[in-house]
Amino acid sequence: MSGPAPDIRILRGTDQPYPDADINIVIDVIRAFTVAHVAFLRGVLEILLVNTVDEAMSLKAREPSLLLAGEIKGLGIPGFDLDNSPYRVAQAELAGRTLVQKTTNGVKATLAALAARHVFVTGYSNAMDTAGHVRDLLARNGLRTVNVIASHPQDDDDLACAEYIRDQILGLRQLHPDDVVERILRSRPAAKFLAVPAGEFEPRDLDFCVRAIPSGFVMEVDRMSKVPSIRRVVSAQTQSH
């Protein structure tokens, strides 16, 4: 990256007021934005973001074709069509559908981060494409400031991914992908998926959460729509080829 290095801040949690920035990147590895990435790979057109179950139900009452997806304390929500499992989303017929997503950390953090000019969401699965796209935006458009928001307030899964994305944007290559994956798998959120015998959490979800899936697109939030929504945007690297 030519010119002065951008100012990239790593922030944690969903409740703080985020500093002003040109770009906000919100991370939820386990599992919200891994689910979103898989859903787009399955042909979803758009993902509407809401903070409450009531908002989700109200949207579906007005538009019954919507599919509701999400969790409360990690568990599926009664009356929703899908939970927060990337493994199960990968099995669903989603082509041409619109989702409504409500989650504890990722969605909440995103809805608090809409003030930036560009807002992106990602897990580890789409981290490389997201970092490359943001790096290109910074270089082409004279943008200077980036908040990389690890939505989980305490644990290491989102923080590891945030540090990895920062390094990729800056071209530092200090964190090896294997180290990021190890930190994700050793994090407290991952532990409940590794329990023996398996409990209420699908162990195969972690396979999606720790696998880079190059897909040629990034997930950008349309912050100006009546209901903020994630949309699939062709990545800068794909456009240049």
PDB file of C-alpha atoms in Angstrom:
ATOM      1  CA  MET A   1       0.000   0.000   0.000  1.00  0.00           C
ATOM      2  CA  SER A   2       1.556   3.290  -1.113  1.00  0.00           C
ATOM      3  CA  GLY A   3       1.338   6.514   0.879  1.00  0.00           C
ATOM      4  CA  PRO A   4       0.854   6.865   4.633  1.00  0.00           C
ATOM      5  CA  ALA A   5      -0.461   3.790   6.421  1.00  0.00           C
ATOM      6  CA  PRO A   6      -4.159   3.970   7.287  1.00  0.00           C
ATOM      7  CA  ASP A   7      -5.250   4.393  10.884  1.00  0.00           C
ATOM      8  CA  ILE A   8      -6.703   1.000  11.836  1.00  0.00           C
ATOM      9  CA  ARG A   9      -8.215   0.571  15.300  1.00  0.00           C
ATOM     10  CA  ILE A  10      -9.285  -2.746  16.776  1.00  0.00           C
ATOM     11  CA  LEU A  11     -12.328  -2.435  19.032  1.00  0.00           C
ATOM     12  CA  ARG A  12     -14.244  -5.026  21.033  1.00  0.00           C
ATOM     13  CA  GLY A  13     -17.849  -5.497  22.055  1.00  0.00           C
ATOM     14  CA  THR A  14     -21.295  -4.355  21.010  1.00  0.00           C
ATOM     15  CA  ASP A  15     -22.197  -1.640  23.493  1.00  0.00           C
ATOM     16  CA  GLN A  16     -19.495   1.001  23.185  1.00  0.00           C
ATOM     17  CA  PRO A  17     -19.901   4.068  20.976  1.00  0.00           C
ATOM     18  CA  TYR A  18     -17.509   3.410  18.103  1.00  0.00           C
ATOM     19  CA  PRO A  19     -15.161   6.239  17.053  1.00  0.00           C
ATOM     20  CA  ASP A  20     -15.821   7.916  13.722  1.00  0.00           C
ATOM     21  CA  ALA A  21     -14.189   6.098  10.809  1.00  0.00           C
ATOM     22  CA  ASP A  22     -14.398   5.906   7.037  1.00  0.00           C
ATOM     23  CA  ILE A  23     -14.839   2.134   7.194  1.00  0.00           C
ATOM     24  CA  ASN A  24     -16.208  -0.185   9.870  1.00  0.00           C
ATOM     25  CA  ILE A  25     -15.566  -3.929   9.626  1.00  0.00           C
ATOM     26  CA  VAL A  26     -17.684  -5.963  12.050  1.00  0.00           C
ATOM     27  CA  ILE A  27     -16.543  -9.506  12.840  1.00  0.00           C
ATOM     28  CA  ASP A  28     -18.544 -12.437  14.183  1.00  0.00           C
ATOM     29  CA  VAL A  29     -16.713 -15.702  13.540  1.00  0.00           C
ATOM     30  CA  ILE A  30     -18.839 -18.026  15.726  1.00  0.00           C
ATOM     31  CA  ARG A  31     -21.224 -17.763  14.037  1.00  0.00           C
ATOM     32  CA  ALA A  32     -23.354 -14.922  12.649  1.00  0.00           C
ATOM     33  CA  PHE A  33     -21.264 -13.764   9.726  1.00  0.00           C
ATOM     34  CA  THR A  34     -20.053 -17.236   8.864  1.00  0.00           C
ATOM     35  CA  VAL A  35     -23.771 -18.011   8.528  1.00  0.00           C
ATOM     36  CA  ALA A  36     -24.249 -14.902   6.378  1.00  0.00           C
ATOM     37  CA  HIS A  37     -21.338 -15.870   4.116  1.00  0.00           C
ATOM     38  CA  VAL A  38     -22.646 -19.413   3.676  1.00  0.00           C
ATOM     39  CA  ALA A  39     -26.153 -18.070   3.017  1.00  0.00           C
ATOM     40  CA  PHE A  40     -24.903 -15.887   0.176  1.00  0.00           C
ATOM     41  CA  LEU A  41     -22.979 -18.844  -1.221  1.00  0.00           C
ATOM     42  CA  ARG A  42     -26.305 -20.717  -1.169  1.00  0.00           C
ATOM     43  CA  GLY A  43     -27.954 -17.994  -3.261  1.00  0.00           C
ATOM     44  CA  VAL A  44     -29.535 -15.655  -0.716  1.00  0.00           C
ATOM     45  CA  LEU A  45     -30.204 -12.214  -2.203  1.00  0.00           C
ATOM     46  CA  GLU A  46     -30.125 -10.049   0.921  1.00  0.00           C
ATOM     47  CA  ILE A  47     -29.996 -10.300   4.715  1.00  0.00           C
ATOM     48  CA  LEU A  48     -32.014  -7.818   6.774  1.00  0.00           C
ATOM     49  CA  LEU A  49     -30.611  -7.027  10.226  1.00  0.00           C
ATOM     50  CA  VAL A  50     -32.761  -6.545  13.325  1.00  0.00           C
ATOM     51  CA  ASN A  51     -32.084  -6.234  17.038  1.00  0.00           C
ATOM     52  CA  THR A  52     -35.175  -7.987  18.379  1.00  0.00           C
ATOM     53  CA  VAL A  53     -37.349 -11.031  17.800  1.00  0.00           C
ATOM     54  CA  ASP A  54     -40.412  -8.782  17.608  1.00  0.00           C
ATOM     55  CA  GLU A  55     -38.879  -6.813  14.728  1.00  0.00           C
ATOM     56  CA  ALA A  56     -38.137 -10.037  12.875  1.00  0.00           C
ATOM     57  CA  MET A  57     -41.651 -11.394  13.404  1.00  0.00           C
ATOM     58  CA  SER A  58     -43.188  -8.091  12.323  1.00  0.00           C
ATOM     59  CA  LEU A  59     -41.211  -8.110   9.077  1.00  0.00           C
ATOM     60  CA  LYS A  60     -42.318 -11.680   8.348  1.00  0.00           C
ATOM     61  CA  ALA A  61     -45.939 -10.836   9.094  1.00  0.00           C
ATOM     62  CA  ARG A  62     -45.767  -8.170   6.382  1.00  0.00           C
ATOM     63  CA  GLU A  63     -43.746 -10.329   3.964  1.00  0.00           C
ATOM     64  CA  PRO A  64     -44.279 -14.061   4.591  1.00  0.00           C
ATOM     65  CA  SER A  65     -41.616 -15.104   2.060  1.00  0.00           C
ATOM     66  CA  LEU A  66     -38.873 -13.845   4.388  1.00  0.00           C
ATOM     67  CA  LEU A  67     -36.847 -16.465   6.243  1.00  0.00           C
ATOM     68  CA  LEU A  68     -35.968 -15.708   9.864  1.00  0.00           C
ATOM     69  CA  ALA A  69     -32.549 -16.806  11.123  1.00  0.00           C
ATOM     70  CA  GLY A  70     -30.751 -16.265  14.400  1.00  0.00           C
ATOM     71  CA  GLU A  71     -30.193 -17.142  18.015  1.00  0.00           C
ATOM     72  CA  ILE A  72     -30.593 -16.077  21.613  1.00  0.00           C
ATOM     73  CA  LYS A  73     -27.738 -17.216  23.854  1.00  0.00           C
ATOM     74  CA  GLY A  74     -26.548 -19.380  20.984  1.00  0.00           C
ATOM     75  CA  LEU A  75     -29.777 -21.365  20.649  1.00  0.00           C
ATOM     76  CA  GLY A  76     -32.398 -21.265  17.922  1.00  0.00           C
ATOM     77  CA  ILE A  77     -35.399 -18.993  18.358  1.00  0.00           C
ATOM     78  CA  PRO A  78     -38.923 -20.486  18.457  1.00  0.00           C
ATOM     79  CA  GLY A  79     -40.845 -19.480  15.343  1.00  0.00           C
ATOM     80  CA  PHE A  80     -37.710 -18.816  13.291  1.00  0.00           C
ATOM     81  CA  ASP A  81     -37.033 -20.772  10.107  1.00  0.00           C
ATOM     82  CA  LEU A  82     -33.303 -21.219  10.710  1.00  0.00           C
ATOM     83  CA  ASP A  83     -31.014 -21.099  13.701  1.00  0.00           C
ATOM     84  CA  ASN A  84     -27.443 -19.765  13.701  1.00  0.00           C
ATOM     85  CA  SER A  85     -25.759 -22.913  12.359  1.00  0.00           C
ATOM     86  CA  PRO A  86     -23.664 -22.519   9.202  1.00  0.00           C
ATOM     87  CA  TYR A  87     -23.766 -26.294   8.755  1.00  0.00           C
ATOM     88  CA  ARG A  88     -27.562 -26.332   8.671  1.00  0.00           C
ATOM     89  CA  VAL A  89     -27.736 -23.183   6.531  1.00  0.00           C
ATOM     90  CA  ALA A  90     -25.458 -24.948   4.051  1.00  0.00           C
ATOM     91  CA  GLN A  91     -28.102 -27.691   3.720  1.00  0.00           C
ATOM     92  CA  ALA A  92     -31.025 -25.299   3.183  1.00  0.00           C
ATOM     93  CA  GLU A  93     -32.606 -24.304  -0.131  1.00  0.00           C
ATOM     94  CA  LEU A  94     -32.020 -20.563  -0.111  1.00  0.00           C
ATOM     95  CA  ALA A  95     -31.612 -19.467  -3.739  1.00  0.00           C
ATOM     96  CA  GLY A  96     -33.470 -16.224  -4.383  1.00  0.00           C
ATOM     97  CA  ARG A  97     -34.594 -15.814  -0.761  1.00  0.00           C
ATOM     98  CA  THR A  98     -34.171 -12.938   1.685  1.00  0.00           C
ATOM     99  CA  LEU A  99     -33.185 -13.625   5.287  1.00  0.00           C
ATOM    100  CA  VAL A 100     -33.841 -11.649   8.448  1.00  0.00           C
ATOM    101  CA  GLN A 101     -31.004 -12.126  10.944  1.00  0.00           C
ATOM    102  CA  LYS A 102     -31.045 -11.496  14.703  1.00  0.00           C
ATOM    103  CA  THR A 103     -28.020 -12.480  16.803  1.00  0.00           C
ATOM    104  CA  THR A 104     -26.510 -11.642  20.169  1.00  0.00           C
ATOM    105  CA  ASN A 105     -23.218 -10.048  19.106  1.00  0.00           C
ATOM    106  CA  GLY A 106     -22.589  -9.656  15.385  1.00  0.00           C
ATOM    107  CA  VAL A 107     -25.884  -8.141  14.306  1.00  0.00           C
ATOM    108  CA  LYS A 108     -26.073  -5.960  17.407  1.00  0.00           C
ATOM    109  CA  ALA A 109     -22.572  -4.592  16.808  1.00  0.00           C
ATOM    110  CA  THR A 110     -23.326  -3.939  13.145  1.00  0.00           C
ATOM    111  CA  LEU A 111     -26.459  -1.958  13.902  1.00  0.00           C
ATOM    112  CA  ALA A 112     -24.364   0.184  16.264  1.00  0.00           C
ATOM    113  CA  ALA A 113     -21.700   0.734  13.581  1.00  0.00           C
ATOM    114  CA  LEU A 114     -23.710   2.289  10.759  1.00  0.00           C
ATOM    115  CA  ALA A 115     -22.186   5.772  10.929  1.00  0.00           C
ATOM    116  CA  ALA A 116     -19.177   4.934   8.746  1.00  0.00           C
ATOM    117  CA  ARG A 117     -19.168   5.552   5.005  1.00  0.00           C
ATOM    118  CA  HIS A 118     -18.676   1.841   4.374  1.00  0.00           C
ATOM    119  CA  VAL A 119     -19.702  -0.986   6.719  1.00  0.00           C
ATOM    120  CA  PHE A 120     -18.623  -4.568   6.068  1.00  0.00           C
ATOM    121  CA  VAL A 121     -19.313  -7.759   8.008  1.00  0.00           C
ATOM    122  CA  THR A 122     -17.265 -10.940   7.988  1.00  0.00           C
ATOM    123  CA  GLY A 123     -16.166 -14.059   9.787  1.00  0.00           C
ATOM    124  CA  TYR A 124     -12.885 -15.843   9.216  1.00  0.00           C
ATOM    125  CA  SER A 125     -14.293 -17.622   6.148  1.00  0.00           C
ATOM    126  CA  ASN A 126     -14.445 -14.346   4.191  1.00  0.00           C
ATOM    127  CA  ALA A 127     -11.662 -12.452   5.969  1.00  0.00           C
ATOM    128  CA  MET A 128      -9.141 -12.467   3.117  1.00  0.00           C
ATOM    129  CA  ASP A 129     -11.615 -11.159   0.539  1.00  0.00           C
ATOM    130  CA  THR A 130     -12.799  -8.497   2.987  1.00  0.00           C
ATOM    131  CA  ALA A 131      -9.282  -7.319   3.839  1.00  0.00           C
ATOM    132  CA  GLY A 132      -8.299  -7.146   0.174  1.00  0.00           C
ATOM    133  CA  HIS A 133     -11.427  -5.198  -0.739  1.00  0.00           C
ATOM    134  CA  VAL A 134     -10.888  -2.702   2.077  1.00  0.00           C
ATOM    135  CA  ARG A 135      -7.214  -2.336   1.162  1.00  0.00           C
ATOM    136  CA  ASP A 136      -8.287  -1.427  -2.376  1.00  0.00           C
ATOM    137  CA  LEU A 137     -10.923   1.032  -1.127  1.00  0.00           C
ATOM    138  CA  LEU A 138      -8.325   2.788   0.999  1.00  0.00           C
ATOM    139  CA  ALA A 139      -5.866   3.036  -1.882  1.00  0.00           C
ATOM    140  CA  ARG A 140      -8.357   4.204  -4.512  1.00  0.00           C
ATOM    141  CA  ASN A 141     -10.581   6.568  -2.585  1.00  0.00           C
ATOM    142  CA  GLY A 142      -8.242   8.348  -0.203  1.00  0.00           C
ATOM    143  CA  LEU A 143      -9.932   6.912   2.873  1.00  0.00           C
ATOM    144  CA  ARG A 144      -7.820   6.876   6.030  1.00  0.00           C
ATOM    145  CA  THR A 145      -9.573   5.420   9.061  1.00  0.00           C
ATOM    146  CA  VAL A 146     -10.835   1.908   9.758  1.00  0.00           C
ATOM    147  CA  ASN A 147     -12.466   0.390  12.823  1.00  0.00           C
ATOM    148  CA  VAL A 148     -12.137  -3.395  12.954  1.00  0.00           C
ATOM    149  CA  ILE A 149     -14.768  -4.446  15.483  1.00  0.00           C
ATOM    150  CA  ALA A 150     -14.479  -7.826  17.222  1.00  0.00           C
ATOM    151  CA  SER A 151     -18.112  -8.164  18.226  1.00  0.00           C
ATOM    152  CA  HIS A 152     -17.578 -10.678  21.033  1.00  0.00           C
ATOM    153  CA  PRO A 153     -16.695  -8.479  24.016  1.00  0.00           C
ATOM    154  CA  GLN A 154     -14.248 -10.820  25.788  1.00  0.00           C
ATOM    155  CA  ASP A 155     -13.217 -13.884  23.830  1.00  0.00           C
ATOM    156  CA  ASP A 156     -10.411 -14.470  21.368  1.00  0.00           C
ATOM    157  CA  ASP A 157     -12.155 -15.806  18.260  1.00  0.00           C
ATOM    158  CA  ASP A 158     -13.259 -12.450  16.886  1.00  0.00           C
ATOM    159  CA  LEU A 159     -10.145 -10.693  18.182  1.00  0.00           C
ATOM    160  CA  ALA A 160      -7.855 -13.145  16.361  1.00  0.00           C
ATOM    161  CA  CYS A 161      -9.761 -12.520  13.138  1.00  0.00           C
ATOM    162  CA  ALA A 162      -9.647  -8.744  13.697  1.00  0.00           C
ATOM    163  CA  GLU A 163      -5.878  -8.805  14.137  1.00  0.00           C
ATOM    164  CA  TYR A 164      -5.541 -10.959  11.028  1.00  0.00           C
ATOM    165  CA  ILE A 165      -7.637  -8.569   8.928  1.00  0.00           C
ATOM    166  CA  ARG A 166      -5.661  -5.571  10.180  1.00  0.00           C
ATOM    167  CA  ASP A 167      -2.404  -7.264   9.246  1.00  0.00           C
ATOM    168  CA  GLN A 168      -3.719  -8.204   5.809  1.00  0.00           C
ATOM    169  CA  ILE A 169      -4.842  -4.633   5.110  1.00  0.00           C
ATOM    170  CA  LEU A 170      -1.447  -3.279   6.162  1.00  0.00           C
ATOM    171  CA  GLY A 171       0.498  -6.018   4.380  1.00  0.00           C
ATOM    172  CA  LEU A 172       2.269  -7.040   7.597  1.00  0.00           C
ATOM    173  CA  ARG A 173       1.731 -10.820   7.353  1.00  0.00           C
ATOM    174  CA  GLN A 174       2.530 -11.176  11.058  1.00  0.00           C
ATOM    175  CA  LEU A 175      -0.274 -13.632  11.830  1.00  0.00           C
ATOM    176  CA  HIS A 176      -0.230 -16.956  10.018  1.00  0.00           C
ATOM    177  CA  PRO A 177      -3.680 -18.356   9.157  1.00  0.00           C
ATOM    178  CA  ASP A 178      -2.887 -21.510  11.146  1.00  0.00           C
ATOM    179  CA  ASP A 179      -2.353 -19.387  14.263  1.00  0.00           C
ATOM    180  CA  VAL A 180      -5.659 -17.600  13.729  1.00  0.00           C
ATOM    181  CA  VAL A 181      -7.478 -20.919  13.348  1.00  0.00           C
ATOM    182  CA  GLU A 182      -5.833 -22.272  16.502  1.00  0.00           C
ATOM    183  CA  ARG A 183      -6.938 -19.224  18.495  1.00  0.00           C
ATOM    184  CA  ILE A 184     -10.492 -19.562  17.202  1.00  0.00           C
ATOM    185  CA  LEU A 185     -10.636 -23.243  18.130  1.00  0.00           C
ATOM    186  CA  ARG A 186      -9.183 -22.573  21.598  1.00  0.00           C
ATOM    187  CA  SER A 187     -11.623 -19.755  22.328  1.00  0.00           C
ATOM    188  CA  ARG A 188     -14.410 -20.144  24.853  1.00  0.00           C
ATOM    189  CA  PRO A 189     -17.200 -19.844  22.238  1.00  0.00           C
ATOM    190  CA  ALA A 190     -15.694 -22.809  20.361  1.00  0.00           C
ATOM    191  CA  ALA A 191     -15.620 -25.048  23.447  1.00  0.00           C
ATOM    192  CA  LYS A 192     -19.348 -25.780  23.471  1.00  0.00           C
ATOM    193  CA  PHE A 193     -19.105 -27.138  19.917  1.00  0.00           C
ATOM    194  CA  LEU A 194     -16.292 -29.501  20.912  1.00  0.00           C
ATOM    195  CA  ALA A 195     -18.032 -30.979  23.958  1.00  0.00           C
ATOM    196  CA  VAL A 196     -18.250 -34.771  24.217  1.00  0.00           C
ATOM    197  CA  PRO A 197     -20.917 -35.979  24.022  1.00  0.00           C
ATOM    198  CA  ALA A 198     -22.286 -33.318  21.664  1.00  0.00           C
ATOM    199  CA  GLY A 199     -24.882 -31.086  23.256  1.00  0.00           C
ATOM    200  CA  GLU A 200     -27.178 -28.511  21.700  1.00  0.00           C
ATOM    201  CA  PHE A 201     -24.467 -27.083  19.439  1.00  0.00           C
ATOM    202  CA  GLU A 202     -23.622 -28.589  16.045  1.00  0.00           C
ATOM    203  CA  PRO A 203     -19.913 -29.614  16.043  1.00  0.00           C
ATOM    204  CA  ARG A 204     -19.723 -29.322  12.248  1.00  0.00           C
ATOM    205  CA  ASP A 205     -20.353 -25.580  12.528  1.00  0.00           C
ATOM    206  CA  LEU A 206     -16.712 -25.087  13.469  1.00  0.00           C
ATOM    207  CA  ASP A 207     -15.578 -26.566  10.155  1.00  0.00           C
ATOM    208  CA  PHE A 208     -17.211 -23.605   8.434  1.00  0.00           C
ATOM    209  CA  CYS A 209     -15.998 -21.067  10.994  1.00  0.00           C
ATOM    210  CA  VAL A 210     -12.300 -21.904  10.570  1.00  0.00           C
ATOM    211  CA  ARG A 211     -12.148 -22.543   6.825  1.00  0.00           C
ATOM    212  CA  ALA A 212     -11.235 -19.763   4.412  1.00  0.00           C
ATOM    213  CA  ILE A 213     -13.723 -19.891   1.542  1.00  0.00           C
ATOM    214  CA  PRO A 214     -12.589 -17.610  -1.315  1.00  0.00           C
ATOM    215  CA  SER A 215     -15.801 -16.463  -2.938  1.00  0.00           C
ATOM    216  CA  GLY A 216     -15.100 -13.335  -4.977  1.00  0.00           C
ATOM    217  CA  PHE A 217     -17.449 -11.138  -2.967  1.00  0.00           C
ATOM    218  CA  VAL A 218     -17.651  -9.204   0.269  1.00  0.00           C
ATOM    219  CA  MET A 219     -20.621  -8.484   2.510  1.00  0.00           C
ATOM    220  CA  GLU A 220     -21.407  -4.776   2.714  1.00  0.00           C
ATOM    221  CA  VAL A 221     -24.204  -3.260   4.765  1.00  0.00           C
ATOM    222  CA  ASP A 222     -26.689  -0.995   3.022  1.00  0.00           C
ATOM    223  CA  ARG A 223     -26.999   1.383   5.929  1.00  0.00           C
ATOM    224  CA  MET A 224     -29.403   3.771   4.172  1.00  0.00           C
ATOM    225  CA  SER A 225     -32.220   1.290   3.583  1.00  0.00           C
ATOM    226  CA  LYS A 226     -35.248   1.357   5.881  1.00  0.00           C
ATOM    227  CA  VAL A 227     -34.062  -1.903   7.431  1.00  0.00           C
ATOM    228  CA  PRO A 228     -30.248  -2.114   7.310  1.00  0.00           C
ATOM    229  CA  SER A 229     -29.286  -5.071   5.169  1.00  0.00           C
ATOM    230  CA  ILE A 230     -26.226  -7.046   4.113  1.00  0.00           C
ATOM    231  CA  ARG A 231     -25.693  -7.289   0.384  1.00  0.00           C
ATOM    232  CA  ARG A 232     -23.251  -9.265  -1.687  1.00  0.00           C
ATOM    233  CA  VAL A 233     -20.734  -6.976  -3.443  1.00  0.00           C
ATOM    234  CA  VAL A 234     -18.171  -8.214  -5.958  1.00  0.00           C
ATOM    235  CA  SER A 235     -14.739  -7.833  -4.362  1.00  0.00           C
ATOM    236  CA  ALA A 236     -12.196  -5.400  -5.769  1.00  0.00           C
ATOM    237  CA  GLN A 237      -9.791  -8.245  -6.513  1.00  0.00           C
ATOM    238  CA  THR A 238     -12.427 -10.019  -8.620  1.00  0.00           C
ATOM    239  CA  GLN A 239     -13.216  -6.818 -10.528  1.00  0.00           C
ATOM    240  CA  SER A 240      -9.544  -6.344 -11.386  1.00  0.00           C
ATOM    241  CA  HIS A 241      -9.219  -9.781 -13.012  1.00  0.00           C
TER     242      HIS A 241
END
